[in-house]
Amino acid sequence: MTRITPEALYRLLPAVHRLRDAGEGGPLAALMAVLAREGAVVEENIEQLLDNLFIETCEDWAAPYIGGTIGYRALYEVEGVQVGTRAEVANTIGYRRRKGTAAVLEALARDVTGWPAHVVEYFQVTATCQHMNHVRPGHALAPRLSDPLPLESLDRAFDRTLQTVDVRSIQQTVSRRSLGGRHNFQNIGLWLWRLMARGSTRMPVTAVDARRYLFDPLGAPRQLVNLPLPEATITSISRPEHVPGDISRRALDADPALWYGADRALALYLDGEFVPVSRIEACDLSDDGPGWNHSPHTALPEAELRLREGTPLPDPLLPPDPPNAMIRIDPVLGRIAFPDAETREIRATWHSGFPGRIGGGEYNRARTLTRDPGQALVLYPGPDHVTLQSALDAVAAEGGIVELTANEVFAEPAALRAGAGTEVILRAANGLRPILRPGGPLTLEGGAEARLALDGVTVEGAPVEIGPDGDGASPATVTLRHVTLIPGLSFTDTGAPATPNATSLAVSAIGVELLLDRCITGPIAMDETTNAEIRDSIVDAAALVPRESAAALAISGPGLEGDPAGALTIRASTVVGRILARVFPLVSDSLLHARSESGAPVRAIRRQQGCMRFSFVPHGSVTPRRYRCQPQLAIAEAVAEAEEGGPVTDADRAQIIARVSRAMRPGFTSQRASDPAYLQLRGVAPREIRAGASDEGEMGAWHLLAAPQREANLRIRLEEYLRFGLEAGLFHET
């Protein structure tokens, strides 16, 4: 459809009116511009009405209405998650035609939850007697112990080992440690991968020495995971290459081309050149004293190699054997070993597991990468600036944006400074994960009414310090969005915090409005006048032993241990460690995992102001009034139940409090920031915490994933698509 422009509409007027209008300053031309703008709005709306007739192009609000024409039943809305009804409505008719088949159940699980899924029909892996007229050679009761690769999937999604009948209900299973009730003829298992594959494209590697390297530029061991391939047909059942599962050493050895490649889960580049798969060898490179197991030896000349092995020299008339120059990769530890000292630049593409899109990375952040008209934009690296600091200095006086445009480790000092009334932003371009290694504190300074922001970057080895400028003026606002300030400042070679309990973010400026949005950070020390909002983020005290992190200080004042932080607003976040603040205006849908041998784990100086709602707040905390918080709510219910049988003494009340407090604790899959399932709630965690938020989601930073709602939607759909007589169970592979 041709767009109506002001010029085209103006030319429709008679020439006499246009000449007269030009002489009077163009009021008709201005009117035509207004009419054209409003006409464009109507025209666009007409086009959208046509698009709304089709599920592929309709707006989100129209998808349920299109589904209503085919009898589609709407599910619970999941806000903020890339899960919707569009794909399910588009495939509903096809699903109904193949209702009850394993392929439909698997595709349905993917569409409804947004998680990769695999369906297991347990009658196929239940041990049965075979009829001699229908012998199934692959239906062997005992596994082949000589082939260890299939045994790696034991008690997991792709386990094909036969087991005897289990008559317990498959729906009673809540974790992989209690997998009873699966193997029976009427049972269907739906395995879900909740961790996404977080990519790192052509990132620098960490050198241990001239021959040994780590995939992770932060120096932590990483379990590499698969980048899922699309399935060939809609009627097929997923295989390991179709899900973001862990890559094992034996799997990489069995078929390197399935996992290694320029468009696959991992790849190596030397001076920008792709290393072919023929040079890659899977190996166990775990620690062996000061070195690594099975590190490749230096490539020897062919004659010397034959002499050492005691084998005859090759026939000169035959083609030579390939050189002994294999590069060994350990996908379990994320390690690389070269046969010789490597002098070329080494980069790697790899993927690791992570629960969600926080802390920065190569996921889509386009919605937050805005730019005001006339705002300066400086790209770095670029021809105009040789250092990052020079790029930041270029926008310090008038304000502007410095955008990092490469997956690099920027090991150079940097300081953000903003003049009075200006805004300075240091951010990563969309789809990138740059790392700042400043060598000293990364300082953020600003004059009066200045605004500073970090977006999409990872800071390693140093804290971020927010302070006044040279004249003593403080910035008005500081925003950290999609930022990782590594808990413990950096990682050791085992993935532990290198500097336990070290402050990651220090605010010494006065009166700063601080916002942390989808960030991961270590302990925070802020001035008492700071007003901080923590949203969809993780604050980790990062003790050397993870279970001791809850006893360390996570948020407090910048001075002695008794100094409080400012006003804290915490929304849908996880804080591991003790908190001491001036006031809590609002704590909602959050998980404050803290303990203290003496004193309150979470303490507010002013208790008359603020509110805590739908959150986990440790017993014994000194806080404002709480509404439906745990374990307080569970304690009140247990006491009320005990009072129905008669008066409850103080001793009985203390016993109830101790019993409920021990049971009502959050359980995490891992509390180490370098692990894939970082602060992910375990399946055996109390349901009051896993589904105790205001929208019946889980408390804490992963509230944004809406995991309980997604599982509830899948169970609703199974009632419609599961064949009569069958029973389904949901299992978390990750």
JSON list of N, CA and C in Angstrom, two decimals, residues 85-113:
[
{"chain": "A", "resi": 85, "resn": "THR", "atom": "N", "xyz": [1.25, -17.77, 23.58]},
{"chain": "A", "resi": 85, "resn": "THR", "atom": "CA", "xyz": [0.27, -18.67, 23.00]},
{"chain": "A", "resi": 85, "resn": "THR", "atom": "C", "xyz": [0.39, -18.77, 21.49]},
{"chain": "A", "resi": 86, "resn": "ARG", "atom": "N", "xyz": [1.22, -17.92, 20.88]},
{"chain": "A", "resi": 86, "resn": "ARG", "atom": "CA", "xyz": [1.26, -17.86, 19.42]},
{"chain": "A", "resi": 86, "resn": "ARG", "atom": "C", "xyz": [1.63, -19.21, 18.79]},
{"chain": "A", "resi": 87, "resn": "ALA", "atom": "N", "xyz": [2.74, -19.79, 19.24]},
{"chain": "A", "resi": 87, "resn": "ALA", "atom": "CA", "xyz": [3.19, -21.06, 18.65]},
{"chain": "A", "resi": 87, "resn": "ALA", "atom": "C", "xyz": [2.18, -22.16, 18.91]},
{"chain": "A", "resi": 88, "resn": "GLU", "atom": "N", "xyz": [1.61, -22.18, 20.10]},
{"chain": "A", "resi": 88, "resn": "GLU", "atom": "CA", "xyz": [0.66, -23.25, 20.41]},
{"chain": "A", "resi": 88, "resn": "GLU", "atom": "C", "xyz": [-0.62, -23.11, 19.59]},
{"chain": "A", "resi": 89, "resn": "VAL", "atom": "N", "xyz": [-1.13, -21.88, 19.44]},
{"chain": "A", "resi": 89, "resn": "VAL", "atom": "CA", "xyz": [-2.33, -21.69, 18.63]},
{"chain": "A", "resi": 89, "resn": "VAL", "atom": "C", "xyz": [-2.06, -22.08, 17.17]},
{"chain": "A", "resi": 90, "resn": "ALA", "atom": "N", "xyz": [-0.88, -21.70, 16.67]},
{"chain": "A", "resi": 90, "resn": "ALA", "atom": "CA", "xyz": [-0.54, -22.02, 15.28]},
{"chain": "A", "resi": 90, "resn": "ALA", "atom": "C", "xyz": [-0.50, -23.52, 15.04]},
{"chain": "A", "resi": 91, "resn": "ASN", "atom": "N", "xyz": [-0.13, -24.28, 16.07]},
{"chain": "A", "resi": 91, "resn": "ASN", "atom": "CA", "xyz": [0.04, -25.73, 15.89]},
{"chain": "A", "resi": 91, "resn": "ASN", "atom": "C", "xyz": [-1.10, -26.54, 16.48]},
{"chain": "A", "resi": 92, "resn": "THR", "atom": "N", "xyz": [-2.14, -25.88, 17.00]},
{"chain": "A", "resi": 92, "resn": "THR", "atom": "CA", "xyz": [-3.20, -26.61, 17.71]},
{"chain": "A", "resi": 92, "resn": "THR", "atom": "C", "xyz": [-3.87, -27.65, 16.83]},
{"chain": "A", "resi": 93, "resn": "ILE", "atom": "N", "xyz": [-4.22, -27.28, 15.61]},
{"chain": "A", "resi": 93, "resn": "ILE", "atom": "CA", "xyz": [-4.92, -28.23, 14.74]},
{"chain": "A", "resi": 93, "resn": "ILE", "atom": "C", "xyz": [-4.03, -29.43, 14.45]},
{"chain": "A", "resi": 94, "resn": "GLY", "atom": "N", "xyz": [-2.76, -29.18, 14.17]},
{"chain": "A", "resi": 94, "resn": "GLY", "atom": "CA", "xyz": [-1.84, -30.29, 13.94]},
{"chain": "A", "resi": 94, "resn": "GLY", "atom": "C", "xyz": [-1.68, -31.16, 15.17]},
{"chain": "A", "resi": 95, "resn": "TYR", "atom": "N", "xyz": [-1.67, -30.53, 16.35]},
{"chain": "A", "resi": 95, "resn": "TYR", "atom": "CA", "xyz": [-1.56, -31.32, 17.57]},
{"chain": "A", "resi": 95, "resn": "TYR", "atom": "C", "xyz": [-2.78, -32.21, 17.75]},
{"chain": "A", "resi": 96, "resn": "ARG", "atom": "N", "xyz": [-3.93, -31.69, 17.46]},
{"chain": "A", "resi": 96, "resn": "ARG", "atom": "CA", "xyz": [-5.15, -32.49, 17.67]},
{"chain": "A", "resi": 96, "resn": "ARG", "atom": "C", "xyz": [-5.23, -33.66, 16.69]},
{"chain": "A", "resi": 97, "resn": "ARG", "atom": "N", "xyz": [-4.70, -33.48, 15.50]},
{"chain": "A", "resi": 97, "resn": "ARG", "atom": "CA", "xyz": [-4.71, -34.59, 14.54]},
{"chain": "A", "resi": 97, "resn": "ARG", "atom": "C", "xyz": [-3.81, -35.73, 14.99]},
{"chain": "A", "resi": 98, "resn": "ARG", "atom": "N", "xyz": [-2.76, -35.39, 15.76]},
{"chain": "A", "resi": 98, "resn": "ARG", "atom": "CA", "xyz": [-1.82, -36.42, 16.22]},
{"chain": "A", "resi": 98, "resn": "ARG", "atom": "C", "xyz": [-1.87, -36.54, 17.74]},
{"chain": "A", "resi": 99, "resn": "LYS", "atom": "N", "xyz": [-3.04, -36.26, 18.31]},
{"chain": "A", "resi": 99, "resn": "LYS", "atom": "CA", "xyz": [-3.19, -36.24, 19.76]},
{"chain": "A", "resi": 99, "resn": "LYS", "atom": "C", "xyz": [-2.78, -37.59, 20.37]},
{"chain": "A", "resi": 100, "resn": "GLY", "atom": "N", "xyz": [-2.04, -37.49, 21.49]},
{"chain": "A", "resi": 100, "resn": "GLY", "atom": "CA", "xyz": [-1.67, -38.69, 22.23]},
{"chain": "A", "resi": 100, "resn": "GLY", "atom": "C", "xyz": [-0.33, -39.28, 21.84]},
{"chain": "A", "resi": 101, "resn": "THR", "atom": "N", "xyz": [0.26, -38.83, 20.73]},
{"chain": "A", "resi": 101, "resn": "THR", "atom": "CA", "xyz": [1.55, -39.38, 20.33]},
{"chain": "A", "resi": 101, "resn": "THR", "atom": "C", "xyz": [2.68, -38.70, 21.11]},
{"chain": "A", "resi": 102, "resn": "ALA", "atom": "N", "xyz": [3.81, -39.39, 21.19]},
{"chain": "A", "resi": 102, "resn": "ALA", "atom": "CA", "xyz": [4.94, -38.85, 21.94]},
{"chain": "A", "resi": 102, "resn": "ALA", "atom": "C", "xyz": [5.47, -37.57, 21.31]},
{"chain": "A", "resi": 103, "resn": "ALA", "atom": "N", "xyz": [5.48, -37.50, 19.98]},
{"chain": "A", "resi": 103, "resn": "ALA", "atom": "CA", "xyz": [5.99, -36.31, 19.30]},
{"chain": "A", "resi": 103, "resn": "ALA", "atom": "C", "xyz": [5.15, -35.09, 19.62]},
{"chain": "A", "resi": 104, "resn": "VAL", "atom": "N", "xyz": [3.84, -35.26, 19.72]},
{"chain": "A", "resi": 104, "resn": "VAL", "atom": "CA", "xyz": [2.97, -34.13, 20.05]},
{"chain": "A", "resi": 104, "resn": "VAL", "atom": "C", "xyz": [3.21, -33.68, 21.48]},
{"chain": "A", "resi": 105, "resn": "LEU", "atom": "N", "xyz": [3.33, -34.61, 22.40]},
{"chain": "A", "resi": 105, "resn": "LEU", "atom": "CA", "xyz": [3.57, -34.23, 23.79]},
{"chain": "A", "resi": 105, "resn": "LEU", "atom": "C", "xyz": [4.88, -33.48, 23.94]},
{"chain": "A", "resi": 106, "resn": "GLU", "atom": "N", "xyz": [5.89, -33.89, 23.19]},
{"chain": "A", "resi": 106, "resn": "GLU", "atom": "CA", "xyz": [7.18, -33.21, 23.27]},
{"chain": "A", "resi": 106, "resn": "GLU", "atom": "C", "xyz": [7.09, -31.79, 22.69]},
{"chain": "A", "resi": 107, "resn": "ALA", "atom": "N", "xyz": [6.47, -31.66, 21.52]},
{"chain": "A", "resi": 107, "resn": "ALA", "atom": "CA", "xyz": [6.32, -30.34, 20.92]},
{"chain": "A", "resi": 107, "resn": "ALA", "atom": "C", "xyz": [5.44, -29.44, 21.78]},
{"chain": "A", "resi": 108, "resn": "LEU", "atom": "N", "xyz": [4.41, -30.03, 22.38]},
{"chain": "A", "resi": 108, "resn": "LEU", "atom": "CA", "xyz": [3.53, -29.26, 23.26]},
{"chain": "A", "resi": 108, "resn": "LEU", "atom": "C", "xyz": [4.29, -28.74, 24.46]},
{"chain": "A", "resi": 109, "resn": "ALA", "atom": "N", "xyz": [5.15, -29.55, 25.04]},
{"chain": "A", "resi": 109, "resn": "ALA", "atom": "CA", "xyz": [5.94, -29.11, 26.19]},
{"chain": "A", "resi": 109, "resn": "ALA", "atom": "C", "xyz": [6.85, -27.95, 25.81]},
{"chain": "A", "resi": 110, "resn": "ARG", "atom": "N", "xyz": [7.44, -28.00, 24.62]},
{"chain": "A", "resi": 110, "resn": "ARG", "atom": "CA", "xyz": [8.29, -26.89, 24.18]},
{"chain": "A", "resi": 110, "resn": "ARG", "atom": "C", "xyz": [7.49, -25.62, 23.97]},
{"chain": "A", "resi": 111, "resn": "ASP", "atom": "N", "xyz": [6.33, -25.73, 23.35]},
{"chain": "A", "resi": 111, "resn": "ASP", "atom": "CA", "xyz": [5.53, -24.54, 23.05]},
{"chain": "A", "resi": 111, "resn": "ASP", "atom": "C", "xyz": [4.97, -23.90, 24.32]},
{"chain": "A", "resi": 112, "resn": "VAL", "atom": "N", "xyz": [4.54, -24.72, 25.27]},
{"chain": "A", "resi": 112, "resn": "VAL", "atom": "CA", "xyz": [3.87, -24.20, 26.45]},
{"chain": "A", "resi": 112, "resn": "VAL", "atom": "C", "xyz": [4.87, -23.63, 27.46]},
{"chain": "A", "resi": 113, "resn": "THR", "atom": "N", "xyz": [5.99, -24.33, 27.67]},
{"chain": "A", "resi": 113, "resn": "THR", "atom": "CA", "xyz": [6.94, -23.90, 28.69]},
{"chain": "A", "resi": 113, "resn": "THR", "atom": "C", "xyz": [8.07, -23.06, 28.13]}
]
